[in-house]
Coordinates of C-alpha atoms in Angstrom, one line a residue:
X1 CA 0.0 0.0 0.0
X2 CA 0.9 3.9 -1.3
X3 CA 1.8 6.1 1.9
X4 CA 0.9 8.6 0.0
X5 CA -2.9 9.4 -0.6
X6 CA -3.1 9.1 -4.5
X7 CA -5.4 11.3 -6.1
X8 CA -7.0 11.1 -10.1
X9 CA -5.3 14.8 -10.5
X10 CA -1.9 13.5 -9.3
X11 CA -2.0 10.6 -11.5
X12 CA -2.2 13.1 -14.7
X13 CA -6.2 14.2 -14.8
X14 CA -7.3 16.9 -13.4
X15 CA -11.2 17.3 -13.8
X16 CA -11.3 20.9 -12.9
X17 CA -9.0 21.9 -15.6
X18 CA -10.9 19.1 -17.7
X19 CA -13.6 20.8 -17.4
X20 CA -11.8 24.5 -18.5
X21 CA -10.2 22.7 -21.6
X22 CA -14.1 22.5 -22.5
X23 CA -15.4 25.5 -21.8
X24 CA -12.4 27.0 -23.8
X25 CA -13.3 24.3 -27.1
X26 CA -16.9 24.6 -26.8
X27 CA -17.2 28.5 -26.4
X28 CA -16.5 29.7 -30.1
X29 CA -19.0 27.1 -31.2
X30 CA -22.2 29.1 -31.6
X31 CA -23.4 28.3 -35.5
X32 CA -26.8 26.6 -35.1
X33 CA -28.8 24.8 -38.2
X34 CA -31.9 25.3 -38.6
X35 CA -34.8 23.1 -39.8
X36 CA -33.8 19.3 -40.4
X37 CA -30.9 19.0 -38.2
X38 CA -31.1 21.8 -36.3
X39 CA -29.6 21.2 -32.5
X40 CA -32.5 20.4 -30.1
X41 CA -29.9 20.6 -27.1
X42 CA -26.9 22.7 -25.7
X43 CA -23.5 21.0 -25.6
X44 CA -22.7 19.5 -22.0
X45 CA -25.5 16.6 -21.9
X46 CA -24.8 12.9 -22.0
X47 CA -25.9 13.0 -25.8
X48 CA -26.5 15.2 -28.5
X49 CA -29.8 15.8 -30.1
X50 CA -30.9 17.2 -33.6
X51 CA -34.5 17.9 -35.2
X52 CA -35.3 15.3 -37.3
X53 CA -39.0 15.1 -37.9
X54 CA -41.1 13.5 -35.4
X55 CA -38.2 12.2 -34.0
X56 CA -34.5 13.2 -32.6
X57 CA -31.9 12.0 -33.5
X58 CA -28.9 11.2 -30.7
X59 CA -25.3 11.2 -31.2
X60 CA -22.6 10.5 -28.6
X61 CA -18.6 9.6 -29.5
X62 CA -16.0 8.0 -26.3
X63 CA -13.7 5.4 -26.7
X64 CA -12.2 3.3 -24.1
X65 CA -9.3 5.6 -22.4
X66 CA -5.9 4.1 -21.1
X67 CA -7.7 0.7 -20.4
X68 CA -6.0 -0.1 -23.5
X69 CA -3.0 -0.4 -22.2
X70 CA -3.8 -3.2 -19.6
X71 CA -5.6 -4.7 -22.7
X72 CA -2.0 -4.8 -24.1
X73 CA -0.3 -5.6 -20.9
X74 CA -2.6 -8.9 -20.4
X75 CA -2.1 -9.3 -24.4
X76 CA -6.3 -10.0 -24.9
X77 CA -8.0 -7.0 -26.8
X78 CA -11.2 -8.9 -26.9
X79 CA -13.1 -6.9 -24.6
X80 CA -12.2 -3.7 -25.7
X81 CA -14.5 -3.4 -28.3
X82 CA -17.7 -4.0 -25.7
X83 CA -16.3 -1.2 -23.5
X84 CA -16.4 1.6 -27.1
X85 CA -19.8 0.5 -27.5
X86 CA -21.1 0.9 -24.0
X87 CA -19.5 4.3 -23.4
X88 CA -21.9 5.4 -26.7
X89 CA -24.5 3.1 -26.0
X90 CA -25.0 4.3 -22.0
X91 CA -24.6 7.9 -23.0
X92 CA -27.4 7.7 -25.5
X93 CA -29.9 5.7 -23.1
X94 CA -29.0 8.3 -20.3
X95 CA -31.4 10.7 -22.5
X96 CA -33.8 8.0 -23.4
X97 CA -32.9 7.4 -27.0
X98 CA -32.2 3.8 -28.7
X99 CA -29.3 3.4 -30.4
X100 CA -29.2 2.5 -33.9
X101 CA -25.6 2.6 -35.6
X102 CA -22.1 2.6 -34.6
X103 CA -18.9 3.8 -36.4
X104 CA -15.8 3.2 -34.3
X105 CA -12.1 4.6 -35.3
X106 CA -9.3 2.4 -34.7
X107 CA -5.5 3.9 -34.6
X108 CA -2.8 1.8 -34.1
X109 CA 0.7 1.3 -34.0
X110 CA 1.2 -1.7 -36.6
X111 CA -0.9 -4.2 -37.8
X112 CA -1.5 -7.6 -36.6
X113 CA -4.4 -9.6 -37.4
X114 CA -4.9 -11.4 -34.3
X115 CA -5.2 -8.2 -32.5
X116 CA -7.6 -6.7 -35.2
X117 CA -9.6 -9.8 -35.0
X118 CA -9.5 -9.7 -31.1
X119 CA -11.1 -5.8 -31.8
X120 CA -13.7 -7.0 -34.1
X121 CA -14.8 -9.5 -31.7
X122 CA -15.5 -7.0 -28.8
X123 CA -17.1 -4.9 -31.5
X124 CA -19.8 -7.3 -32.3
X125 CA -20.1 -8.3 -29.0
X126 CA -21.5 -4.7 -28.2
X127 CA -23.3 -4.1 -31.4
X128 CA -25.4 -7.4 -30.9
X129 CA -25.9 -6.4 -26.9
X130 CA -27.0 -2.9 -27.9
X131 CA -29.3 -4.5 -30.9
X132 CA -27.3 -1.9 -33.2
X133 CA -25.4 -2.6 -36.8
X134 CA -21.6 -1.1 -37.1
X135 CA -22.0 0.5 -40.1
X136 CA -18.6 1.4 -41.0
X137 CA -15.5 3.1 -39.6
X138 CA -12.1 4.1 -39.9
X139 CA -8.7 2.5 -39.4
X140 CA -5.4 4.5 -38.7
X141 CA -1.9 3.5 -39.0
X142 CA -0.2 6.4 -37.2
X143 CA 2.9 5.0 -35.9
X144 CA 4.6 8.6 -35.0
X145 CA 1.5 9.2 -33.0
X146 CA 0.5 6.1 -31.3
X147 CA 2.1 3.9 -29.1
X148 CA 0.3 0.9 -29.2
X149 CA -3.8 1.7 -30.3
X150 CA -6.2 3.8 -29.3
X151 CA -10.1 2.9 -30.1
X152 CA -13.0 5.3 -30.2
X153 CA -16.4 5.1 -32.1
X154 CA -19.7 7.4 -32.5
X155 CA -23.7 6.1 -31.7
X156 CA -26.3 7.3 -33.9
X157 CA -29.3 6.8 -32.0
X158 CA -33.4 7.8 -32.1
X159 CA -35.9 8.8 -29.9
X160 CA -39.5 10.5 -30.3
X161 CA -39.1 14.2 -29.7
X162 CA -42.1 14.0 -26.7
X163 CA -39.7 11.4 -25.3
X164 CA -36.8 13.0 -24.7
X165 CA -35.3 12.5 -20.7
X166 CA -33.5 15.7 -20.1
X167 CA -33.8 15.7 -16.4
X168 CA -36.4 18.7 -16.6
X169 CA -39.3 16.7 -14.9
X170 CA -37.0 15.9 -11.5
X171 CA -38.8 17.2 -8.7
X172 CA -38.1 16.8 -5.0
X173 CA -39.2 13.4 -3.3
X174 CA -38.7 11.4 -6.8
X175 CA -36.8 8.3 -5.4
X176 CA -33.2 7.0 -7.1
X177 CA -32.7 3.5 -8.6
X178 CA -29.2 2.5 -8.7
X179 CA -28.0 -0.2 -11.2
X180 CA -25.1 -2.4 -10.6
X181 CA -22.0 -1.4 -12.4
X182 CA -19.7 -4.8 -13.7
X183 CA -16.3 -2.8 -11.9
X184 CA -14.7 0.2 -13.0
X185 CA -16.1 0.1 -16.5
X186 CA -13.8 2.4 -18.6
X187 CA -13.2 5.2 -16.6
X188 CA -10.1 6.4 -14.4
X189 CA -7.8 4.0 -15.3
X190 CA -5.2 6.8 -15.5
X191 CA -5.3 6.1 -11.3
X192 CA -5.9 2.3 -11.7
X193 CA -2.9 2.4 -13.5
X194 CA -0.8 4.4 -11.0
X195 CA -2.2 2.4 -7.8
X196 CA -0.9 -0.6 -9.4
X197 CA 2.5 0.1 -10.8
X198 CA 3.2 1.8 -7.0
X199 CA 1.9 -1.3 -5.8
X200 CA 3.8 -4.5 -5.0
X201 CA 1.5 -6.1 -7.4
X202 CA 1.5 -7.0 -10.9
X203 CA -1.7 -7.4 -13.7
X204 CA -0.3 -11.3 -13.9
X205 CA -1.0 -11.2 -10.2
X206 CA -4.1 -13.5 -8.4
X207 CA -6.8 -10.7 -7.9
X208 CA -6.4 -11.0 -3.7
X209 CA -10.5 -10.9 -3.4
X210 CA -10.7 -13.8 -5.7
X211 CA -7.8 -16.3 -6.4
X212 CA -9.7 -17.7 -9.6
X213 CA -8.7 -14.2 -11.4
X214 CA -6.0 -11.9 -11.9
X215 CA -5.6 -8.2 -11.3
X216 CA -5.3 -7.7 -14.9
X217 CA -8.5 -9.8 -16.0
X218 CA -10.7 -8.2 -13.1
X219 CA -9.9 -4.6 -14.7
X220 CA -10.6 -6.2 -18.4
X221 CA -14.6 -7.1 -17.0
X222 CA -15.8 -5.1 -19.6
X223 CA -18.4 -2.2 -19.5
X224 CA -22.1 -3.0 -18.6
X225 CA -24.3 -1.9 -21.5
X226 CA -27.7 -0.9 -19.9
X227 CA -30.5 -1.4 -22.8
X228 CA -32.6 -2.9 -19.9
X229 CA -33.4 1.2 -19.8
X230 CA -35.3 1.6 -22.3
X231 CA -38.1 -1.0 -21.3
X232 CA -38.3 1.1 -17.6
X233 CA -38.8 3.9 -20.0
X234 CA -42.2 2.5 -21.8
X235 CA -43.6 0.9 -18.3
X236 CA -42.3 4.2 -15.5
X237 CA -42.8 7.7 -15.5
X238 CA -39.0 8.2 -15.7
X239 CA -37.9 11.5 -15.0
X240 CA -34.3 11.6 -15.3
X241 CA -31.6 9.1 -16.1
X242 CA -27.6 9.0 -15.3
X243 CA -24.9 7.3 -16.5
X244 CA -21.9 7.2 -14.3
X245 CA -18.7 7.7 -15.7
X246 CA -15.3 9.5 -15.3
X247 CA -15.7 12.2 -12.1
X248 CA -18.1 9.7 -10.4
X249 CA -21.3 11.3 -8.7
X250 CA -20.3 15.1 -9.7
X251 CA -21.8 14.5 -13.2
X252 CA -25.1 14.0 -11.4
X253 CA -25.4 18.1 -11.8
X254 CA -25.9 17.4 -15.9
X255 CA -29.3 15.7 -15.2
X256 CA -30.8 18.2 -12.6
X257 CA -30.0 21.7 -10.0
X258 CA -31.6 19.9 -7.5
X259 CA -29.4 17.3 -4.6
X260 CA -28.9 13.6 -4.3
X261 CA -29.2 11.7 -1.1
X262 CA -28.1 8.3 -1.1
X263 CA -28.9 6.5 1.7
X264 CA -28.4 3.1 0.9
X265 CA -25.5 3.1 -1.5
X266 CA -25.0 -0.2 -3.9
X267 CA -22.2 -1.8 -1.8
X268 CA -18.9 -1.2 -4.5
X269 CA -17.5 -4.2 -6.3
X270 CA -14.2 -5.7 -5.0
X271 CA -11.9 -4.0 -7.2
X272 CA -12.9 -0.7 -5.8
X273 CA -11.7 -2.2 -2.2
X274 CA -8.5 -3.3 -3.8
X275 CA -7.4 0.3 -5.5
X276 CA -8.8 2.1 -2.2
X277 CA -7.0 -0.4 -0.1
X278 CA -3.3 -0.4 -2.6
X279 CA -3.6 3.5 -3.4
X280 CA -4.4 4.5 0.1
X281 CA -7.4 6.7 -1.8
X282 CA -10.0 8.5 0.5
X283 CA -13.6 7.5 0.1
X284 CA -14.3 11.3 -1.2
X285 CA -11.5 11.0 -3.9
X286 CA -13.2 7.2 -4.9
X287 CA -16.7 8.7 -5.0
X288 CA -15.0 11.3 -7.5
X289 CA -13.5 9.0 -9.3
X290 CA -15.3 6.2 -10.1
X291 CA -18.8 4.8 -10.6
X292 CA -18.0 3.2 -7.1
X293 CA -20.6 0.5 -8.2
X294 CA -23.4 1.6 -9.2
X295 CA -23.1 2.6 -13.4
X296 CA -26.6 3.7 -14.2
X297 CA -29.5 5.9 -12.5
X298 CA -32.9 6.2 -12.5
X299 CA -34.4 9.0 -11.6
X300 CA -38.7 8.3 -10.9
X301 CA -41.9 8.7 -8.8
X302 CA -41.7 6.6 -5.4
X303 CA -44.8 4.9 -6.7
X304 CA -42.2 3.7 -10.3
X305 CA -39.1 2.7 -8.4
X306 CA -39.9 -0.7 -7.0
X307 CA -40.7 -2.0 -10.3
X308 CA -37.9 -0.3 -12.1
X309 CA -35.4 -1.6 -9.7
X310 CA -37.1 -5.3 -10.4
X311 CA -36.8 -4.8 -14.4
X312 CA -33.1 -3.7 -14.1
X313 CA -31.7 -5.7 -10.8
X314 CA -31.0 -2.5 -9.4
X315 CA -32.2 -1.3 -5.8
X316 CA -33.7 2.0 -4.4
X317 CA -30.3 4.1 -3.2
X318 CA -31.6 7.3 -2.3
X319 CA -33.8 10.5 -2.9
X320 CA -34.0 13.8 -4.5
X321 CA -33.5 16.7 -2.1
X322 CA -32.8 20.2 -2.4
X323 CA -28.9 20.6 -3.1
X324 CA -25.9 18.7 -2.6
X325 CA -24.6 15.4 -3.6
X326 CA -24.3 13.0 -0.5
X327 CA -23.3 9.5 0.1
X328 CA -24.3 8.4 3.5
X329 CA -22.4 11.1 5.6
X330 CA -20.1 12.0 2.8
X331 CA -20.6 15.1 1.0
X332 CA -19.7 14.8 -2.3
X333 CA -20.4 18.2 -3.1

């Protein structure tokens, strides 16, 4: 174990200036289209949205993030691909819309076919979860840029315009539904990454919570893709929706002004205890970090959330309140 408490912002990201790089990028971008196309949503949600008849159409673009390199440390890319799609796929349901296409963008180093095929696999893996074709796409060879690969992809996605889950319709008193998350997903491995390599540990190492695994496999589980959403969405009054990603809880504030109480947080996967436990990380810093757990949110009426946490395996965490972001007795913000 680290001496040191590690932070995300000490390992190389720093959220706050994160966030400034954006404002700077997004702030010169004021021309708007109008009629088909036209933008039915400011930049900053989890997904874009553009006029398109009776319906809108949603658009979202990730990739997978420094995961990549365990992927290459472990030498098995085949879960990769799952983890693109889901970063799309989650951002899209987190506004209610079903997703439709994919394109994904594949830069790499040098080419071998068993990694490419290893990348395809993962691909298809998520398309066919996410009931989606991959349409197309684009492959790099960039070999003064890249250092190994970096994958990426955008989700085209639909949704009636009187469907649309902005977050708009939270009130105080609606009751949170946390799904389980399948471990850190595909977020903040910049400070996965640093734990171990100051750890005495390697990736090729047993996972200590279960012997069966190693360190480097456990981090591979790849992302959870949440379609189960969309059938809460035709049977609940939802009224906001949240997928949790890099930053943790803080990007709660994108689906509403008003505070989230959880009282009866979804009890954090294993690997969370490991990186808290080798990193020497505060609980605030983990909260901040990662999805802790829990990797989707429902936002609904008390009389909704019983039958919504049924359809998705999830449980009632918590509440709407009037400000603030808090975890038991920890204030997130």
């Amino acid at each position: 174990m680290s001496d040191k408490h590690l932070t995300y912002a000490d390992s190389g990201v720093d959220i706050e200036k994160e966030e400034s790089t954006i404002k700077a990028l997004t702030s010169g971008m004021t021309y708007r289209r109008e009629g088909l196309g036209a933008p039915l949503t400011d930049i900053g949600h989890y997904a874009g949205l553009i006029e398109f008849g009776e319906y809108a159409l949603a658009m979202a673009t990730d990739g997978v993030g420094s995961k990549v390199l365990i992927a290459n440390e472990m030498k098995r890319w085949n879960t990769v691909g799952i983890d693109c799609i889901a970063m799309n796929v989650n951002d899209l349901l987190a506004i209610g819309a079903e997703p439709i296409s994919f394109v994904d963008y594949l830069a790499l180093e040098e080419h071998t076919d068993e990694f490419a095929r290893q990348i395809g696999e993962g691909l298809t893996r998520g398309a066919e979860i996410s009931k989606m074709t991959i349409v197309g796409g684009e492959t790099a060879t960039l070999p003064e840029i890249i250092n190994g690969f970096d994958l990426a992809g955008t989700c085209l996605g639909m949704v009636k315009k009187d469907e649309i889950i902005t977050g708009e319709k939270v009130q105080l008193g609606d009751v949170l539904v946390g799904i389980p998350s399948s471990g850190v997903h595909s977020n903040g491995y910049t400070l996965v990454r640093n734990i171990v390599d100051r750890s005495e540990h390697s990736y090729h190492d047993k996972f200590p919570y279960n012997p069966e695994t190693t360190i480097g496999d456990e981090l591979l589980i790849p992302t959870r893709i949440y379609m189960e959403v969309l059938d809460v969405i035709k049977e609940c009054d939802v009224h906001g929706l949240a997928h949790i990603t890099g930053s943790g809880l803080l990007k709660l504030k994108r689906v509403t002004d008003l505070g989230f109480d959880f009282t009866d947080p979804i009890e954090p996967n294993d690997i969370f205890k490991f990186l808290q436990e080798e990193g020497n990380v505060d609980e605030l810093e983990m909260y901040r970090t990662f999805n802790m757990g829990m990797g989707f949110l429902i936002v609904l009426p008390e009389e909704d959330a019983r039958k919504a946490a049924e359809m998705t395996g999830g449980k009632i965490v918590g509440k709407i309140v009037e400000s603030g972001i808090r975890v038991g007795e920890l204030e997130i913000v």
